Amino acid sequence: MAGRAAEPEVIWARPERTGRGPKPAYSRADIVAAAVRVADADGMDAVSMRRVAAEIGCGTMSLYNYVPRKEDLYELMVDAASGEYDLSRGPSGDWRADMLHVAREARGILHRHPWVIRLMTTGYAFGPNALRFLEHCLECLKDLDLPGGVKMELIATVNGTVMTVVANEIALAERARGLPWSEEQEQAVRGAYLMRQLAGGQFPRLAAVFAESGVEPLDAEEVFSRTLRRVLDSFVTP
């Protein structure tokens, strides 16, 4: 196909800009920052080479001198988000606490940049910031008596769990913004409907669960932490 490289390329192995000429007017970081701003404001569907070029004030074709493919732009964007982890906090000696801290940081990043959930694949997991993140996690897990490959599975499982939780949180928040009444009113109506269904005797096990725990709103932070602890414990429980 015209314009395609004859062999696979890795964006990180390419120079900042191809071709000769005067000093580049923009850096790769400028382009990625613009793409992230567009995605944060209007979602991934708004991210195009034309829109990003307009954001930084250059021609669309000029942008391809810096980033040859849209897929490369996506990879750069994901790695930029990975750069928001605060890795200055060294291992505490408690690997569970350290990984829970990482999970909370990931949750914050995904809420700031929800488009990452849509883009994230293992193919984008080895940019410079992602590698620093993985090295940090492995350092936190250094005293855990598991093979290296299993530790990598642990990190991937934590990330996958966080993405699932955040995707649900984002969907609920978007739904709530579209309601013509308050979220509290919505939940009250749904709770009343649920209790009527449980009172009919068709769902005795569900009724027993809700009789024990009630239908009060859950503490999202506590549920998140408890879920991640169970995920972490699963790697050391026979």
PDB file of C-alpha atoms in Angstrom:
ATOM      1  CA  MET A   1       0.000   0.000   0.000  1.00  0.00           C
ATOM      2  CA  ALA A   2       1.357   3.451  -0.914  1.00  0.00           C
ATOM      3  CA  GLY A   3       2.804   5.375   2.002  1.00  0.00           C
ATOM      4  CA  ARG A   4       3.239   2.276   4.120  1.00  0.00           C
ATOM      5  CA  ALA A   5       6.654   1.236   5.377  1.00  0.00           C
ATOM      6  CA  ALA A   6       7.941  -1.946   3.767  1.00  0.00           C
ATOM      7  CA  GLU A   7       8.782  -3.342   7.202  1.00  0.00           C
ATOM      8  CA  PRO A   8       7.252  -2.924  10.664  1.00  0.00           C
ATOM      9  CA  GLU A   9       8.499   0.100  12.574  1.00  0.00           C
ATOM     10  CA  VAL A  10       8.509   1.134  16.204  1.00  0.00           C
ATOM     11  CA  ILE A  11       7.803   4.813  16.750  1.00  0.00           C
ATOM     12  CA  TRP A  12      10.307   4.931  19.599  1.00  0.00           C
ATOM     13  CA  ALA A  13      13.096   3.845  17.262  1.00  0.00           C
ATOM     14  CA  ARG A  14      12.408   6.643  14.786  1.00  0.00           C
ATOM     15  CA  PRO A  15      14.116  10.035  14.957  1.00  0.00           C
ATOM     16  CA  GLU A  16      11.934  12.909  16.122  1.00  0.00           C
ATOM     17  CA  ARG A  17      11.561  14.134  12.556  1.00  0.00           C
ATOM     18  CA  THR A  18      12.518  12.626   9.218  1.00  0.00           C
ATOM     19  CA  GLY A  19      13.963  14.503   6.280  1.00  0.00           C
ATOM     20  CA  ARG A  20      16.282  17.450   5.940  1.00  0.00           C
ATOM     21  CA  GLY A  21      15.575  21.100   6.370  1.00  0.00           C
ATOM     22  CA  PRO A  22      15.429  23.753   9.072  1.00  0.00           C
ATOM     23  CA  LYS A  23      15.016  22.993  12.735  1.00  0.00           C
ATOM     24  CA  PRO A  24      11.571  21.450  13.360  1.00  0.00           C
ATOM     25  CA  ALA A  25       8.947  23.930  14.476  1.00  0.00           C
ATOM     26  CA  TYR A  26       7.349  21.394  16.784  1.00  0.00           C
ATOM     27  CA  SER A  27       8.421  18.486  18.927  1.00  0.00           C
ATOM     28  CA  ARG A  28       6.810  15.109  19.192  1.00  0.00           C
ATOM     29  CA  ALA A  29       5.819  16.085  22.734  1.00  0.00           C
ATOM     30  CA  ASP A  30       3.943  19.149  21.381  1.00  0.00           C
ATOM     31  CA  ILE A  31       1.982  16.956  19.000  1.00  0.00           C
ATOM     32  CA  VAL A  32       1.133  14.359  21.621  1.00  0.00           C
ATOM     33  CA  ALA A  33       0.064  17.032  24.121  1.00  0.00           C
ATOM     34  CA  ALA A  34      -2.279  18.475  21.500  1.00  0.00           C
ATOM     35  CA  ALA A  35      -3.743  15.044  20.727  1.00  0.00           C
ATOM     36  CA  VAL A  36      -4.298  14.390  24.429  1.00  0.00           C
ATOM     37  CA  ARG A  37      -6.065  17.753  24.811  1.00  0.00           C
ATOM     38  CA  VAL A  38      -8.394  16.898  21.947  1.00  0.00           C
ATOM     39  CA  ALA A  39      -9.142  13.420  23.329  1.00  0.00           C
ATOM     40  CA  ASP A  40      -9.721  14.747  26.849  1.00  0.00           C
ATOM     41  CA  ALA A  41     -12.103  17.403  25.581  1.00  0.00           C
ATOM     42  CA  ASP A  42     -13.992  15.618  22.827  1.00  0.00           C
ATOM     43  CA  GLY A  43     -13.141  11.903  22.970  1.00  0.00           C
ATOM     44  CA  MET A  44     -11.097   9.644  20.733  1.00  0.00           C
ATOM     45  CA  ASP A  45     -13.427  10.005  17.748  1.00  0.00           C
ATOM     46  CA  ALA A  46     -12.357  13.653  17.539  1.00  0.00           C
ATOM     47  CA  VAL A  47      -8.660  12.768  17.274  1.00  0.00           C
ATOM     48  CA  SER A  48      -7.512  12.949  13.663  1.00  0.00           C
ATOM     49  CA  MET A  49      -4.283  14.049  12.076  1.00  0.00           C
ATOM     50  CA  ARG A  50      -6.144  17.049  10.632  1.00  0.00           C
ATOM     51  CA  ARG A  51      -7.561  18.077  14.030  1.00  0.00           C
ATOM     52  CA  VAL A  52      -4.228  17.669  15.812  1.00  0.00           C
ATOM     53  CA  ALA A  53      -2.436  19.620  13.087  1.00  0.00           C
ATOM     54  CA  ALA A  54      -4.955  22.443  13.460  1.00  0.00           C
ATOM     55  CA  GLU A  55      -4.505  22.345  17.237  1.00  0.00           C
ATOM     56  CA  ILE A  56      -0.785  23.098  16.960  1.00  0.00           C
ATOM     57  CA  GLY A  57      -1.056  25.287  13.884  1.00  0.00           C
ATOM     58  CA  CYS A  58       0.613  23.259  11.143  1.00  0.00           C
ATOM     59  CA  GLY A  59      -0.466  21.585   7.933  1.00  0.00           C
ATOM     60  CA  THR A  60      -1.805  18.054   8.107  1.00  0.00           C
ATOM     61  CA  MET A  61       0.827  16.685   5.760  1.00  0.00           C
ATOM     62  CA  SER A  62       3.580  18.333   7.799  1.00  0.00           C
ATOM     63  CA  LEU A  63       2.422  16.354  10.807  1.00  0.00           C
ATOM     64  CA  TYR A  64       3.336  13.096   9.068  1.00  0.00           C
ATOM     65  CA  ASN A  65       6.985  14.192   9.148  1.00  0.00           C
ATOM     66  CA  TYR A  66       6.796  13.869  12.937  1.00  0.00           C
ATOM     67  CA  VAL A  67       4.285  11.020  13.349  1.00  0.00           C
ATOM     68  CA  PRO A  68       3.961   8.802  10.271  1.00  0.00           C
ATOM     69  CA  ARG A  69       0.777   6.943  11.221  1.00  0.00           C
ATOM     70  CA  LYS A  70      -2.292   7.535  13.345  1.00  0.00           C
ATOM     71  CA  GLU A  71      -1.467   4.275  15.149  1.00  0.00           C
ATOM     72  CA  ASP A  72       1.865   5.814  16.145  1.00  0.00           C
ATOM     73  CA  LEU A  73       0.022   8.833  17.519  1.00  0.00           C
ATOM     74  CA  TYR A  74      -2.173   6.535  19.599  1.00  0.00           C
ATOM     75  CA  GLU A  75       0.881   4.775  20.992  1.00  0.00           C
ATOM     76  CA  LEU A  76       2.472   8.090  21.889  1.00  0.00           C
ATOM     77  CA  MET A  77      -0.730   9.210  23.602  1.00  0.00           C
ATOM     78  CA  VAL A  78      -0.981   6.060  25.723  1.00  0.00           C
ATOM     79  CA  ASP A  79       2.630   6.400  26.783  1.00  0.00           C
ATOM     80  CA  ALA A  80       2.100  10.060  27.660  1.00  0.00           C
ATOM     81  CA  ALA A  81      -0.690   9.009  30.011  1.00  0.00           C
ATOM     82  CA  SER A  82       1.619   6.371  31.512  1.00  0.00           C
ATOM     83  CA  GLY A  83       4.029   9.197  32.307  1.00  0.00           C
ATOM     84  CA  GLU A  84       1.551  10.544  34.871  1.00  0.00           C
ATOM     85  CA  TYR A  85       2.318   7.800  37.375  1.00  0.00           C
ATOM     86  CA  ASP A  86       4.248   9.164  40.330  1.00  0.00           C
ATOM     87  CA  LEU A  87       7.112   6.683  40.549  1.00  0.00           C
ATOM     88  CA  SER A  88       9.066   8.710  43.097  1.00  0.00           C
ATOM     89  CA  ARG A  89       7.604   6.659  45.926  1.00  0.00           C
ATOM     90  CA  GLY A  90       9.916   3.677  46.359  1.00  0.00           C
ATOM     91  CA  PRO A  91       8.837   0.228  47.536  1.00  0.00           C
ATOM     92  CA  SER A  92       7.543   0.265  51.088  1.00  0.00           C
ATOM     93  CA  GLY A  93       8.303  -3.383  51.790  1.00  0.00           C
ATOM     94  CA  ASP A  94       4.581  -4.211  51.636  1.00  0.00           C
ATOM     95  CA  TRP A  95       3.973  -5.288  48.041  1.00  0.00           C
ATOM     96  CA  ARG A  96       0.200  -5.357  48.449  1.00  0.00           C
ATOM     97  CA  ALA A  97       0.146  -1.773  49.684  1.00  0.00           C
ATOM     98  CA  ASP A  98       2.470  -0.707  46.889  1.00  0.00           C
ATOM     99  CA  MET A  99       0.367  -2.325  44.178  1.00  0.00           C
ATOM    100  CA  LEU A 100      -2.819  -0.913  45.673  1.00  0.00           C
ATOM    101  CA  HIS A 101      -1.171   2.526  45.501  1.00  0.00           C
ATOM    102  CA  VAL A 102      -0.339   1.882  41.836  1.00  0.00           C
ATOM    103  CA  ALA A 103      -3.943   0.833  41.208  1.00  0.00           C
ATOM    104  CA  ARG A 104      -5.280   4.045  42.768  1.00  0.00           C
ATOM    105  CA  GLU A 105      -2.915   6.084  40.600  1.00  0.00           C
ATOM    106  CA  ALA A 106      -4.099   4.177  37.527  1.00  0.00           C
ATOM    107  CA  ARG A 107      -7.697   4.876  38.459  1.00  0.00           C
ATOM    108  CA  GLY A 108      -6.980   8.607  38.636  1.00  0.00           C
ATOM    109  CA  ILE A 109      -5.183   8.602  35.285  1.00  0.00           C
ATOM    110  CA  LEU A 110      -8.042   6.766  33.579  1.00  0.00           C
ATOM    111  CA  HIS A 111     -10.615   9.187  34.953  1.00  0.00           C
ATOM    112  CA  ARG A 112      -8.535  12.089  33.621  1.00  0.00           C
ATOM    113  CA  HIS A 113      -8.024  10.344  30.283  1.00  0.00           C
ATOM    114  CA  PRO A 114     -10.903   7.859  29.770  1.00  0.00           C
ATOM    115  CA  TRP A 115      -9.902   7.346  26.121  1.00  0.00           C
ATOM    116  CA  VAL A 116      -6.926   5.271  27.332  1.00  0.00           C
ATOM    117  CA  ILE A 117      -9.324   2.410  28.084  1.00  0.00           C
ATOM    118  CA  ARG A 118     -10.313   2.317  24.433  1.00  0.00           C
ATOM    119  CA  LEU A 119      -6.739   2.432  23.148  1.00  0.00           C
ATOM    120  CA  MET A 120      -4.850   0.294  25.627  1.00  0.00           C
ATOM    121  CA  THR A 121      -3.443  -2.925  24.208  1.00  0.00           C
ATOM    122  CA  THR A 122      -0.373  -4.999  24.981  1.00  0.00           C
ATOM    123  CA  GLY A 123       1.092  -3.606  21.773  1.00  0.00           C
ATOM    124  CA  TYR A 124       1.274  -0.178  23.413  1.00  0.00           C
ATOM    125  CA  ALA A 125       2.776  -1.464  26.652  1.00  0.00           C
ATOM    126  CA  PHE A 126       6.460  -0.937  25.927  1.00  0.00           C
ATOM    127  CA  GLY A 127       6.952   2.787  25.413  1.00  0.00           C
ATOM    128  CA  PRO A 128       9.521   4.593  27.601  1.00  0.00           C
ATOM    129  CA  ASN A 129       7.050   5.589  30.319  1.00  0.00           C
ATOM    130  CA  ALA A 130       5.367   2.187  30.265  1.00  0.00           C
ATOM    131  CA  LEU A 131       8.737   0.486  30.703  1.00  0.00           C
ATOM    132  CA  ARG A 132       9.533   2.710  33.680  1.00  0.00           C
ATOM    133  CA  PHE A 133       6.130   1.834  35.140  1.00  0.00           C
ATOM    134  CA  LEU A 134       6.725  -1.903  34.714  1.00  0.00           C
ATOM    135  CA  GLU A 135      10.186  -1.642  36.236  1.00  0.00           C
ATOM    136  CA  HIS A 136       8.714   0.192  39.225  1.00  0.00           C
ATOM    137  CA  CYS A 137       6.035  -2.463  39.721  1.00  0.00           C
ATOM    138  CA  LEU A 138       8.575  -5.283  39.516  1.00  0.00           C
ATOM    139  CA  GLU A 139      10.718  -3.479  42.080  1.00  0.00           C
ATOM    140  CA  CYS A 140       7.688  -3.325  44.379  1.00  0.00           C
ATOM    141  CA  LEU A 141       7.203  -7.079  43.839  1.00  0.00           C
ATOM    142  CA  LYS A 142      10.857  -8.051  44.267  1.00  0.00           C
ATOM    143  CA  ASP A 143      10.291  -9.841  47.589  1.00  0.00           C
ATOM    144  CA  LEU A 144       7.247 -11.743  46.345  1.00  0.00           C
ATOM    145  CA  ASP A 145       8.225 -15.369  45.779  1.00  0.00           C
ATOM    146  CA  LEU A 146       6.731 -15.812  42.315  1.00  0.00           C
ATOM    147  CA  PRO A 147       8.285 -16.322  38.877  1.00  0.00           C
ATOM    148  CA  GLY A 148       8.844 -13.174  36.844  1.00  0.00           C
ATOM    149  CA  GLY A 149       6.226 -14.164  34.301  1.00  0.00           C
ATOM    150  CA  VAL A 150       3.584 -14.537  37.015  1.00  0.00           C
ATOM    151  CA  LYS A 151       4.516 -11.106  38.387  1.00  0.00           C
ATOM    152  CA  MET A 152       3.888  -9.665  34.936  1.00  0.00           C
ATOM    153  CA  GLU A 153       0.494 -11.409  34.937  1.00  0.00           C
ATOM    154  CA  LEU A 154      -0.224  -9.841  38.323  1.00  0.00           C
ATOM    155  CA  ILE A 155       0.541  -6.362  36.996  1.00  0.00           C
ATOM    156  CA  ALA A 156      -1.617  -6.983  33.919  1.00  0.00           C
ATOM    157  CA  THR A 157      -4.466  -8.291  36.063  1.00  0.00           C
ATOM    158  CA  VAL A 158      -4.346  -5.233  38.307  1.00  0.00           C
ATOM    159  CA  ASN A 159      -4.416  -2.956  35.266  1.00  0.00           C
ATOM    160  CA  GLY A 160      -7.280  -4.897  33.705  1.00  0.00           C
ATOM    161  CA  THR A 161      -9.284  -4.780  36.926  1.00  0.00           C
ATOM    162  CA  VAL A 162      -8.785  -1.028  37.258  1.00  0.00           C
ATOM    163  CA  MET A 163      -9.832  -0.450  33.644  1.00  0.00           C
ATOM    164  CA  THR A 164     -13.007  -2.506  34.164  1.00  0.00           C
ATOM    165  CA  VAL A 165     -13.903  -0.625  37.337  1.00  0.00           C
ATOM    166  CA  VAL A 166     -13.239   2.791  35.815  1.00  0.00           C
ATOM    167  CA  ALA A 167     -15.135   1.977  32.604  1.00  0.00           C
ATOM    168  CA  ASN A 168     -18.189   1.192  34.741  1.00  0.00           C
ATOM    169  CA  GLU A 169     -17.713   4.343  36.837  1.00  0.00           C
ATOM    170  CA  ILE A 170     -17.469   6.480  33.708  1.00  0.00           C
ATOM    171  CA  ALA A 171     -20.557   4.857  32.163  1.00  0.00           C
ATOM    172  CA  LEU A 172     -22.567   5.475  35.335  1.00  0.00           C
ATOM    173  CA  ALA A 173     -21.412   9.098  35.501  1.00  0.00           C
ATOM    174  CA  GLU A 174     -22.340   9.702  31.851  1.00  0.00           C
ATOM    175  CA  ARG A 175     -25.726   8.129  32.392  1.00  0.00           C
ATOM    176  CA  ALA A 176     -26.354  10.287  35.460  1.00  0.00           C
ATOM    177  CA  ARG A 177     -25.533  13.455  33.506  1.00  0.00           C
ATOM    178  CA  GLY A 178     -28.280  12.580  31.036  1.00  0.00           C
ATOM    179  CA  LEU A 179     -31.027  12.181  33.643  1.00  0.00           C
ATOM    180  CA  PRO A 180     -33.698  14.896  34.003  1.00  0.00           C
ATOM    181  CA  TRP A 181     -33.683  14.305  37.767  1.00  0.00           C
ATOM    182  CA  SER A 182     -31.052  13.757  40.426  1.00  0.00           C
ATOM    183  CA  GLU A 183     -29.027  10.568  40.755  1.00  0.00           C
ATOM    184  CA  GLU A 184     -30.442  10.200  44.287  1.00  0.00           C
ATOM    185  CA  GLN A 185     -34.007  10.224  42.946  1.00  0.00           C
ATOM    186  CA  GLU A 186     -33.069   7.677  40.294  1.00  0.00           C
ATOM    187  CA  GLN A 187     -31.501   5.331  42.830  1.00  0.00           C
ATOM    188  CA  ALA A 188     -34.449   5.680  45.205  1.00  0.00           C
ATOM    189  CA  VAL A 189     -36.880   4.623  42.464  1.00  0.00           C
ATOM    190  CA  ARG A 190     -34.677   1.713  41.387  1.00  0.00           C
ATOM    191  CA  GLY A 191     -34.173   0.607  44.990  1.00  0.00           C
ATOM    192  CA  ALA A 192     -37.921   0.586  45.606  1.00  0.00           C
ATOM    193  CA  TYR A 193     -38.493  -1.438  42.422  1.00  0.00           C
ATOM    194  CA  LEU A 194     -35.826  -3.942  43.451  1.00  0.00           C
ATOM    195  CA  MET A 195     -37.343  -4.426  46.903  1.00  0.00           C
ATOM    196  CA  ARG A 196     -40.765  -5.068  45.364  1.00  0.00           C
ATOM    197  CA  GLN A 197     -39.285  -7.759  43.150  1.00  0.00           C
ATOM    198  CA  LEU A 198     -37.455  -9.393  46.045  1.00  0.00           C
ATOM    199  CA  ALA A 199     -40.590  -9.386  48.175  1.00  0.00           C
ATOM    200  CA  GLY A 200     -42.396 -11.603  45.653  1.00  0.00           C
ATOM    201  CA  GLY A 201     -40.528 -14.753  46.681  1.00  0.00           C
ATOM    202  CA  GLN A 202     -39.118 -15.555  43.232  1.00  0.00           C
ATOM    203  CA  PHE A 203     -35.543 -14.693  44.164  1.00  0.00           C
ATOM    204  CA  PRO A 204     -34.985 -16.053  47.667  1.00  0.00           C
ATOM    205  CA  ARG A 205     -31.204 -16.059  47.530  1.00  0.00           C
ATOM    206  CA  LEU A 206     -31.051 -12.481  46.287  1.00  0.00           C
ATOM    207  CA  ALA A 207     -33.583 -11.475  48.905  1.00  0.00           C
ATOM    208  CA  ALA A 208     -31.422 -13.031  51.622  1.00  0.00           C
ATOM    209  CA  VAL A 209     -28.348 -11.153  50.389  1.00  0.00           C
ATOM    210  CA  PHE A 210     -30.105  -7.797  50.350  1.00  0.00           C
ATOM    211  CA  ALA A 211     -31.784  -8.484  53.705  1.00  0.00           C
ATOM    212  CA  GLU A 212     -28.287  -8.942  55.111  1.00  0.00           C
ATOM    213  CA  SER A 213     -26.529  -6.072  53.347  1.00  0.00           C
ATOM    214  CA  GLY A 214     -29.356  -3.686  52.497  1.00  0.00           C
ATOM    215  CA  VAL A 215     -29.627  -1.509  49.389  1.00  0.00           C
ATOM    216  CA  GLU A 216     -27.786   1.537  50.679  1.00  0.00           C
ATOM    217  CA  PRO A 217     -25.246   3.071  48.254  1.00  0.00           C
ATOM    218  CA  LEU A 218     -21.854   1.399  48.482  1.00  0.00           C
ATOM    219  CA  ASP A 219     -18.673   3.233  49.387  1.00  0.00           C
ATOM    220  CA  ALA A 220     -16.947   3.221  45.986  1.00  0.00           C
ATOM    221  CA  GLU A 221     -13.484   3.756  47.443  1.00  0.00           C
ATOM    222  CA  GLU A 222     -13.840   0.875  49.865  1.00  0.00           C
ATOM    223  CA  VAL A 223     -15.255  -1.440  47.212  1.00  0.00           C
ATOM    224  CA  PHE A 224     -12.365  -0.543  44.897  1.00  0.00           C
ATOM    225  CA  SER A 225      -9.748  -1.247  47.570  1.00  0.00           C
ATOM    226  CA  ARG A 226     -11.419  -4.481  48.660  1.00  0.00           C
ATOM    227  CA  THR A 227     -11.638  -5.706  45.063  1.00  0.00           C
ATOM    228  CA  LEU A 228      -7.957  -4.998  44.413  1.00  0.00           C
ATOM    229  CA  ARG A 229      -6.901  -6.689  47.659  1.00  0.00           C
ATOM    230  CA  ARG A 230      -8.758  -9.828  46.617  1.00  0.00           C
ATOM    231  CA  VAL A 231      -7.103  -9.730  43.196  1.00  0.00           C
ATOM    232  CA  LEU A 232      -3.676  -9.407  44.798  1.00  0.00           C
ATOM    233  CA  ASP A 233      -4.358 -12.130  47.352  1.00  0.00           C
ATOM    234  CA  SER A 234      -5.373 -14.507  44.569  1.00  0.00           C
ATOM    235  CA  PHE A 235      -1.752 -14.647  43.423  1.00  0.00           C
ATOM    236  CA  VAL A 236      -0.496 -15.999  46.738  1.00  0.00           C
ATOM    237  CA  THR A 237      -3.465 -18.080  47.904  1.00  0.00           C
ATOM    238  CA  PRO A 238      -3.214 -21.778  46.940  1.00  0.00           C
TER     239      PRO A 238
END
